[in-house]
Short mmCIF file of N, CA and C in Angstrom, two decimals:
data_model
loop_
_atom_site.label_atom_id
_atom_site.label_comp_id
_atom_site.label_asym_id
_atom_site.label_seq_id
_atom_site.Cartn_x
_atom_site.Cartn_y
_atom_site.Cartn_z
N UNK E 241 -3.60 -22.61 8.03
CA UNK E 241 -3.60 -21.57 7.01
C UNK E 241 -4.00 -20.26 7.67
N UNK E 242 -3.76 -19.08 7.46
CA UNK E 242 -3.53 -18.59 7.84
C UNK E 242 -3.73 -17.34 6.95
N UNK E 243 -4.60 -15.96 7.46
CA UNK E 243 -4.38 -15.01 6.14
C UNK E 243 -4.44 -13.70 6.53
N UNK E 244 -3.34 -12.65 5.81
CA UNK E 244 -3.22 -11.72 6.09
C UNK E 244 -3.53 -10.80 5.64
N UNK E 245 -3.34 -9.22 5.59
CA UNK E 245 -3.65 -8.01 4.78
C UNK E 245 -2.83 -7.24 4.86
N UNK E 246 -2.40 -6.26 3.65
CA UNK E 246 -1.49 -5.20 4.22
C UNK E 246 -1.73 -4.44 2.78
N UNK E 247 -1.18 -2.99 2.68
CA UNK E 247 -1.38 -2.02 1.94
C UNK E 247 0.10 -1.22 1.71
N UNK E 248 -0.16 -1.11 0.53
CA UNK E 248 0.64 -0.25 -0.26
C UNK E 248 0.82 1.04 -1.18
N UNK E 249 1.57 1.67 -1.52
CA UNK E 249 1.11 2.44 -2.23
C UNK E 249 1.71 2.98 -4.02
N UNK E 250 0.57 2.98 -4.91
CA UNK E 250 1.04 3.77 -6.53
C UNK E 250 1.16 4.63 -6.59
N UNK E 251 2.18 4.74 -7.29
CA UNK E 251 2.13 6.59 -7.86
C UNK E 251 1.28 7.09 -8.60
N UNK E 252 0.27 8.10 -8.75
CA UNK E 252 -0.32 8.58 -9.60
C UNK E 252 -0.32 8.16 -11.01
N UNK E 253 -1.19 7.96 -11.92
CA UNK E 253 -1.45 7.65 -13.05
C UNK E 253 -0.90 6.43 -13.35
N UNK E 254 -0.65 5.54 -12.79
CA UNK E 254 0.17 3.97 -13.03
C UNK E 254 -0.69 3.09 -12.63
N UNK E 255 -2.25 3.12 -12.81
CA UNK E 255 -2.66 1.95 -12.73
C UNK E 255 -2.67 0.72 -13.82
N UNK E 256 -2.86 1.41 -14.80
CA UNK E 256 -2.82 0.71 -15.40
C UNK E 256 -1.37 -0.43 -15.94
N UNK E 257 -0.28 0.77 -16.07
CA UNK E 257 0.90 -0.23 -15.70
C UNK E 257 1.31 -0.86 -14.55
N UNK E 258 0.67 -1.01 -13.99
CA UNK E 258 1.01 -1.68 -12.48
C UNK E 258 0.17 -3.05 -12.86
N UNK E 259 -1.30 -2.47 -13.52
CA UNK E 259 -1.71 -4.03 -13.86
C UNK E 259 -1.36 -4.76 -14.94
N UNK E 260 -0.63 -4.10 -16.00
CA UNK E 260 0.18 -5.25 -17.15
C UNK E 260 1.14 -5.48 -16.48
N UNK E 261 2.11 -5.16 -15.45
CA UNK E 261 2.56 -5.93 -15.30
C UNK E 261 2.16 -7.16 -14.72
N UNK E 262 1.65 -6.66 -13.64
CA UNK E 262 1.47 -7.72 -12.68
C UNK E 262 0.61 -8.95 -13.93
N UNK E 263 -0.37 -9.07 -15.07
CA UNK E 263 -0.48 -9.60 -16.06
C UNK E 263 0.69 -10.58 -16.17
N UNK E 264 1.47 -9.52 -15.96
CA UNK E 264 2.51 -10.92 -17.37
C UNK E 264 3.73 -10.47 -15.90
N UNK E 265 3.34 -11.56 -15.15
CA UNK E 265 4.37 -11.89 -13.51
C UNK E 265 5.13 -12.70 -14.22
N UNK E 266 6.79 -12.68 -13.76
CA UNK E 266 7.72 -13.49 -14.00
C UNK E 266 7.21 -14.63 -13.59
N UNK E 267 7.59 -15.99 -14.52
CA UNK E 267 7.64 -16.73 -13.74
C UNK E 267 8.48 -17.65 -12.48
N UNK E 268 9.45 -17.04 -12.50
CA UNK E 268 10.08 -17.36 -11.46
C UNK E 268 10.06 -16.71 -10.31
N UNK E 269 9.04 -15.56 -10.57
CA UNK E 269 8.41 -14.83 -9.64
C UNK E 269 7.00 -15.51 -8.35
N UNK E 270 6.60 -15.88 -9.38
CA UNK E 270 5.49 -16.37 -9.00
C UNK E 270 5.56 -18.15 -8.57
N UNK E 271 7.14 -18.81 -8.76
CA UNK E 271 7.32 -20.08 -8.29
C UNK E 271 8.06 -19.49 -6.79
N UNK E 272 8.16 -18.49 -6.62
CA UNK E 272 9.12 -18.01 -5.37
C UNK E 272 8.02 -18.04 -4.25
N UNK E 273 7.19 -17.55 -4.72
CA UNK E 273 6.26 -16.84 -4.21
C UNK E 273 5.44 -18.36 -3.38
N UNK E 274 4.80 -19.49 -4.60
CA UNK E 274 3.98 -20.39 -4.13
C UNK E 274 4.74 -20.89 -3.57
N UNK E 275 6.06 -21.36 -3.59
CA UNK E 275 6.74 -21.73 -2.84
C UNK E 275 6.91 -22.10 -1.29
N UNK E 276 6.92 -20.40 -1.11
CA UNK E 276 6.77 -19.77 0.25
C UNK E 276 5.32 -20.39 0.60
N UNK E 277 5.20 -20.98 -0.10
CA UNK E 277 3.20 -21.22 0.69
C UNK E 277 2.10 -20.05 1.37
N UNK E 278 2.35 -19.22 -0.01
CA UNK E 278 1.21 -18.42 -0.48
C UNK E 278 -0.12 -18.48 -1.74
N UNK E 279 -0.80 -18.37 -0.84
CA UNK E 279 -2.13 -18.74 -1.94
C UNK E 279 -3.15 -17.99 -1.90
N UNK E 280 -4.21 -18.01 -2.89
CA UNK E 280 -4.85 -17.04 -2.83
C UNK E 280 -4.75 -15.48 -2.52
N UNK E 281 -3.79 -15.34 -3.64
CA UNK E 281 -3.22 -13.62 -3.50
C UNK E 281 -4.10 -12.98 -4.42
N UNK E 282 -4.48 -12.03 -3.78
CA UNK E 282 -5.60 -11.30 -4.41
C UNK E 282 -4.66 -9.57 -4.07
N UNK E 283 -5.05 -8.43 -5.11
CA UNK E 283 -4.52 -7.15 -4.75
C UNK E 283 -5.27 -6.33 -5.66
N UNK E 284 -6.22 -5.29 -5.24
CA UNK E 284 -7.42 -4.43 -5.17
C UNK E 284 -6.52 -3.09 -4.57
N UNK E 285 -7.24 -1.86 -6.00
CA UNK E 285 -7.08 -0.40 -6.15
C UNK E 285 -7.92 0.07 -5.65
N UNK E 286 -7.45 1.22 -4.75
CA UNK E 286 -8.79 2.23 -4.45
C UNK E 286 -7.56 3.52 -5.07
N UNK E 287 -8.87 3.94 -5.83
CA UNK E 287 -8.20 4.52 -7.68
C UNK E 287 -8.19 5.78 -6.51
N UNK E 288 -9.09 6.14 -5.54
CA UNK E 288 -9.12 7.73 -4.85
C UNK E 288 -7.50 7.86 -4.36
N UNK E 289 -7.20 6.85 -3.72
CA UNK E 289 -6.11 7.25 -3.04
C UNK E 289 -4.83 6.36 -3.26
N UNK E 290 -4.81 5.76 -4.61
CA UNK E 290 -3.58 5.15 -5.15
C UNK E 290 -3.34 3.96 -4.05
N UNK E 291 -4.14 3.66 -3.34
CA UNK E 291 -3.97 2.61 -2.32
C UNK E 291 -3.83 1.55 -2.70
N UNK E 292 -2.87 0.35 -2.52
CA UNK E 292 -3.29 -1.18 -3.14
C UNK E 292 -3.61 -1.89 -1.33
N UNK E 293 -4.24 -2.65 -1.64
CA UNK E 293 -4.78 -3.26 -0.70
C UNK E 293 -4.73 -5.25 -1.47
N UNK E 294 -3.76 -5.57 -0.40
CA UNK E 294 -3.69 -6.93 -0.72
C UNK E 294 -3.64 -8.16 -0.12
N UNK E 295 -4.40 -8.75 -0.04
CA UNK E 295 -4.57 -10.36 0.96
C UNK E 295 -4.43 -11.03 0.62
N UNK E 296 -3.74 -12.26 1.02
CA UNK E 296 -3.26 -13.78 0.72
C UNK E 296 -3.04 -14.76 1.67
N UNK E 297 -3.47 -15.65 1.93
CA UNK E 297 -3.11 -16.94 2.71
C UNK E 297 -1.87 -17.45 2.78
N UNK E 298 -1.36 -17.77 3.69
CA UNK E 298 -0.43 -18.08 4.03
C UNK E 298 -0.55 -19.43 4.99
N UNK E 299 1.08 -20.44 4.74
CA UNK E 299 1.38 -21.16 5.45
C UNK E 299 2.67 -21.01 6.16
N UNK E 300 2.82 -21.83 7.21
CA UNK E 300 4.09 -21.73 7.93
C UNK E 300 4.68 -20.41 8.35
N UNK E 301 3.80 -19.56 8.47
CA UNK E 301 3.76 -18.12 9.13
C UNK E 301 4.66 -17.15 7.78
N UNK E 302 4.71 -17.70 6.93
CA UNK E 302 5.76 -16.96 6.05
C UNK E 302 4.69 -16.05 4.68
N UNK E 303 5.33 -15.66 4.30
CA UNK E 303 4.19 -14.74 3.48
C UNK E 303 5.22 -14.26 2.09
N UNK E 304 4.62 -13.15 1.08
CA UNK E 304 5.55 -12.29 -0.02
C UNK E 304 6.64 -11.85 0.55
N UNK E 305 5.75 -10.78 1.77
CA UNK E 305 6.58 -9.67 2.73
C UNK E 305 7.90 -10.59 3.24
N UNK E 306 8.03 -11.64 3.34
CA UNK E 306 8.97 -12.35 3.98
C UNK E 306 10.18 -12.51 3.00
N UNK E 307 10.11 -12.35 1.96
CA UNK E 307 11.10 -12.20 0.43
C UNK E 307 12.05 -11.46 0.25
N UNK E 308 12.16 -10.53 1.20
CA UNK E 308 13.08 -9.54 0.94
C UNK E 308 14.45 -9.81 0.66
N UNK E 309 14.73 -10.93 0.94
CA UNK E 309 16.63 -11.04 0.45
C UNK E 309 16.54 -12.25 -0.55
N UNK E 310 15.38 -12.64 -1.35
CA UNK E 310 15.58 -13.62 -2.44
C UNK E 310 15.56 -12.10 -4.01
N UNK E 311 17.01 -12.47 -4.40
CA UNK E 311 17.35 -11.35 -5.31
C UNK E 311 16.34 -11.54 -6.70
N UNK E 312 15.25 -12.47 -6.89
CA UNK E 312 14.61 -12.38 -7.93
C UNK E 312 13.15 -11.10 -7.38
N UNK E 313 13.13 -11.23 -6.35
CA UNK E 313 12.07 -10.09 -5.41
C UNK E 313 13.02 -8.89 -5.33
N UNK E 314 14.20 -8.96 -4.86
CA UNK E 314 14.88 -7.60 -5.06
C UNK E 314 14.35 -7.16 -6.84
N UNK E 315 14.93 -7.38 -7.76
CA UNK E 315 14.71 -7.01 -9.06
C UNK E 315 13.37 -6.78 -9.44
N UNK E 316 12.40 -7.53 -8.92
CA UNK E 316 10.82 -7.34 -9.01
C UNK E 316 10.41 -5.87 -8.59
N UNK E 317 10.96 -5.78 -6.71
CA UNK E 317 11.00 -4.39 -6.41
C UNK E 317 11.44 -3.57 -7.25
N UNK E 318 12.60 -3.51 -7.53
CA UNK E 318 13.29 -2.10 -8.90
C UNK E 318 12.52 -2.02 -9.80
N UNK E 319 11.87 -3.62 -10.34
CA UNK E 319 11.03 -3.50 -11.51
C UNK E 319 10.35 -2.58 -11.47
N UNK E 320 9.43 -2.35 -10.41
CA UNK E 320 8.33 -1.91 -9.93
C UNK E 320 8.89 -0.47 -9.22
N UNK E 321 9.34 0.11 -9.30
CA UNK E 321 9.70 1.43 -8.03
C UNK E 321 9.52 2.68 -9.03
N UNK E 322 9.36 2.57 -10.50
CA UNK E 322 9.00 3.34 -11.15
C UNK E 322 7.47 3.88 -11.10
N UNK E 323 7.00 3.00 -10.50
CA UNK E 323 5.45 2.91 -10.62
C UNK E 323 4.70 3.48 -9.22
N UNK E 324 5.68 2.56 -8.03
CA UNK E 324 4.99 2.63 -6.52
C UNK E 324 6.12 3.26 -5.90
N UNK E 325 5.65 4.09 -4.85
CA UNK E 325 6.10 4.49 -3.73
C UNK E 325 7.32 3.03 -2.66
N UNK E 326 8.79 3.63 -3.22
CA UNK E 326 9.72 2.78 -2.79
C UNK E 326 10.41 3.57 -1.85
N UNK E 327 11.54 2.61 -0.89
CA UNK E 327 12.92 3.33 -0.20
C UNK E 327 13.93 4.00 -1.34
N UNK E 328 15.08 4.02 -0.95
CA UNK E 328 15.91 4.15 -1.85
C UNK E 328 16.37 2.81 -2.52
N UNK E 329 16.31 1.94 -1.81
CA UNK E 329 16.71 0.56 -2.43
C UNK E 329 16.11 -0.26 -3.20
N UNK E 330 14.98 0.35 -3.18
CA UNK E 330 13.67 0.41 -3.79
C UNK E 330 12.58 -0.71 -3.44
N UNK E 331 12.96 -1.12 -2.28
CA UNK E 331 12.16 -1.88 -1.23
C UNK E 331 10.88 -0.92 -0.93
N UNK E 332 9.85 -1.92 -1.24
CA UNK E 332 8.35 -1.63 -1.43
C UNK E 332 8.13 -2.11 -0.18
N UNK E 333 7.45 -0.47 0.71
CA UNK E 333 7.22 -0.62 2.30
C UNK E 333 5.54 -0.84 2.08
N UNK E 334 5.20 -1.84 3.21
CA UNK E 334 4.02 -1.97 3.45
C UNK E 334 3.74 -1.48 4.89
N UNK E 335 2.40 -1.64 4.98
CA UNK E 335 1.53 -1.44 6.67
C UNK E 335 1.15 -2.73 6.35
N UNK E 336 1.29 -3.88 7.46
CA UNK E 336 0.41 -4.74 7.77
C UNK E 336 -1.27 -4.33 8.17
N UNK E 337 -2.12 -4.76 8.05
CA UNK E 337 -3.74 -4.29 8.56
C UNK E 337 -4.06 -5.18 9.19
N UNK E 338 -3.84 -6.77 8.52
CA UNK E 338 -4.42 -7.33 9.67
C UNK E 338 -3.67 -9.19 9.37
N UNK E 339 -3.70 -9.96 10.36
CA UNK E 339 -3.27 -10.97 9.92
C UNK E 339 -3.63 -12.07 11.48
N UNK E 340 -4.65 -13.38 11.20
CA UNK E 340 -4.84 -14.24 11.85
C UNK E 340 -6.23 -13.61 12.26
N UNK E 341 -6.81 -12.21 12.13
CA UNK E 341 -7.65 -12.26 12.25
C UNK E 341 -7.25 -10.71 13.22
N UNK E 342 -5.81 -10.68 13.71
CA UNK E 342 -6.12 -9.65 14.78
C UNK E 342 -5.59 -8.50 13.76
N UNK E 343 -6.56 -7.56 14.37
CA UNK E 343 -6.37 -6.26 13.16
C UNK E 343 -5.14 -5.17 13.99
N UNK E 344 -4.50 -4.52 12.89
CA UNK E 344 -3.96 -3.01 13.11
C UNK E 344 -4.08 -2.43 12.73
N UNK E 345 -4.87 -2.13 12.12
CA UNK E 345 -5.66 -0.43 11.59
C UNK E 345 -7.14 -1.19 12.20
N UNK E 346 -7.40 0.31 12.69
CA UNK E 346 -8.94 0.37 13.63
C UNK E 346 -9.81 0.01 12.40
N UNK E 347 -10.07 0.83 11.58
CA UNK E 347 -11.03 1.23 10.12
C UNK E 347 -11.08 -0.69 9.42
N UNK E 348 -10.19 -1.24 9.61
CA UNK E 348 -10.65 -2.24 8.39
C UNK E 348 -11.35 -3.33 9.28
N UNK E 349 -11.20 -3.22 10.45
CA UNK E 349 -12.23 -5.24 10.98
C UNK E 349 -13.43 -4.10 11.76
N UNK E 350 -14.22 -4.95 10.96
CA UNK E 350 -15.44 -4.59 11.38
C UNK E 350 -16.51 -5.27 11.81
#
């Protein structure tokens, strides 16, 4: 097992819709997801800087971030691109921070 970190970002004034949704997650969202053999997903606001900050365990080296071409995560993204900082495709970019323990951002292992 295995667990990683990475960060994202909201748009101004959408916290709170960012958390009904995430409340009421598809469920076929969230069978995609355990699937992949992710557990313990946890995702924490820092309200200063619209930051989401989110960690989850992982198996078989695979993770959320790894979802990108299952089209129920495409639609999740669009769901969501009203809210967070997307591409045009509306693929929700992350920074990895840290994962297995070895960090990439200096600031978070301490």
């Amino acid at each position: 097992m295995e667990r990683i970190g990475f960060k994202m970002k909201l748009k101004s004034g959408c916290a709170q819709e960012y958390k009904k949704r995430h409340d009421n997650i598809w469920p076929e969202l969230e069978k995609i997801i355990k699937e992949t053999g992710v557990s313990d997903y946890s995702i924490f606001l820092d309200e200063e800087t619209n930051t989401l900050f989110a960690c989850q365990k992982i198996s078989d080296g695979q993770g959320s971030q790894n979802l990108g071409s299952n089209p129920v995560v495409q639609r999740w993204w669009h769901y969501m691109a009203d809210i967070m900082e997307t591409n045009e495709d509306s693929y929700i970019p992350y920074s990895l921070l840290w994962s297995s323990g070895v960090c990439f951002s200096s600031w978070v292992c301490l």
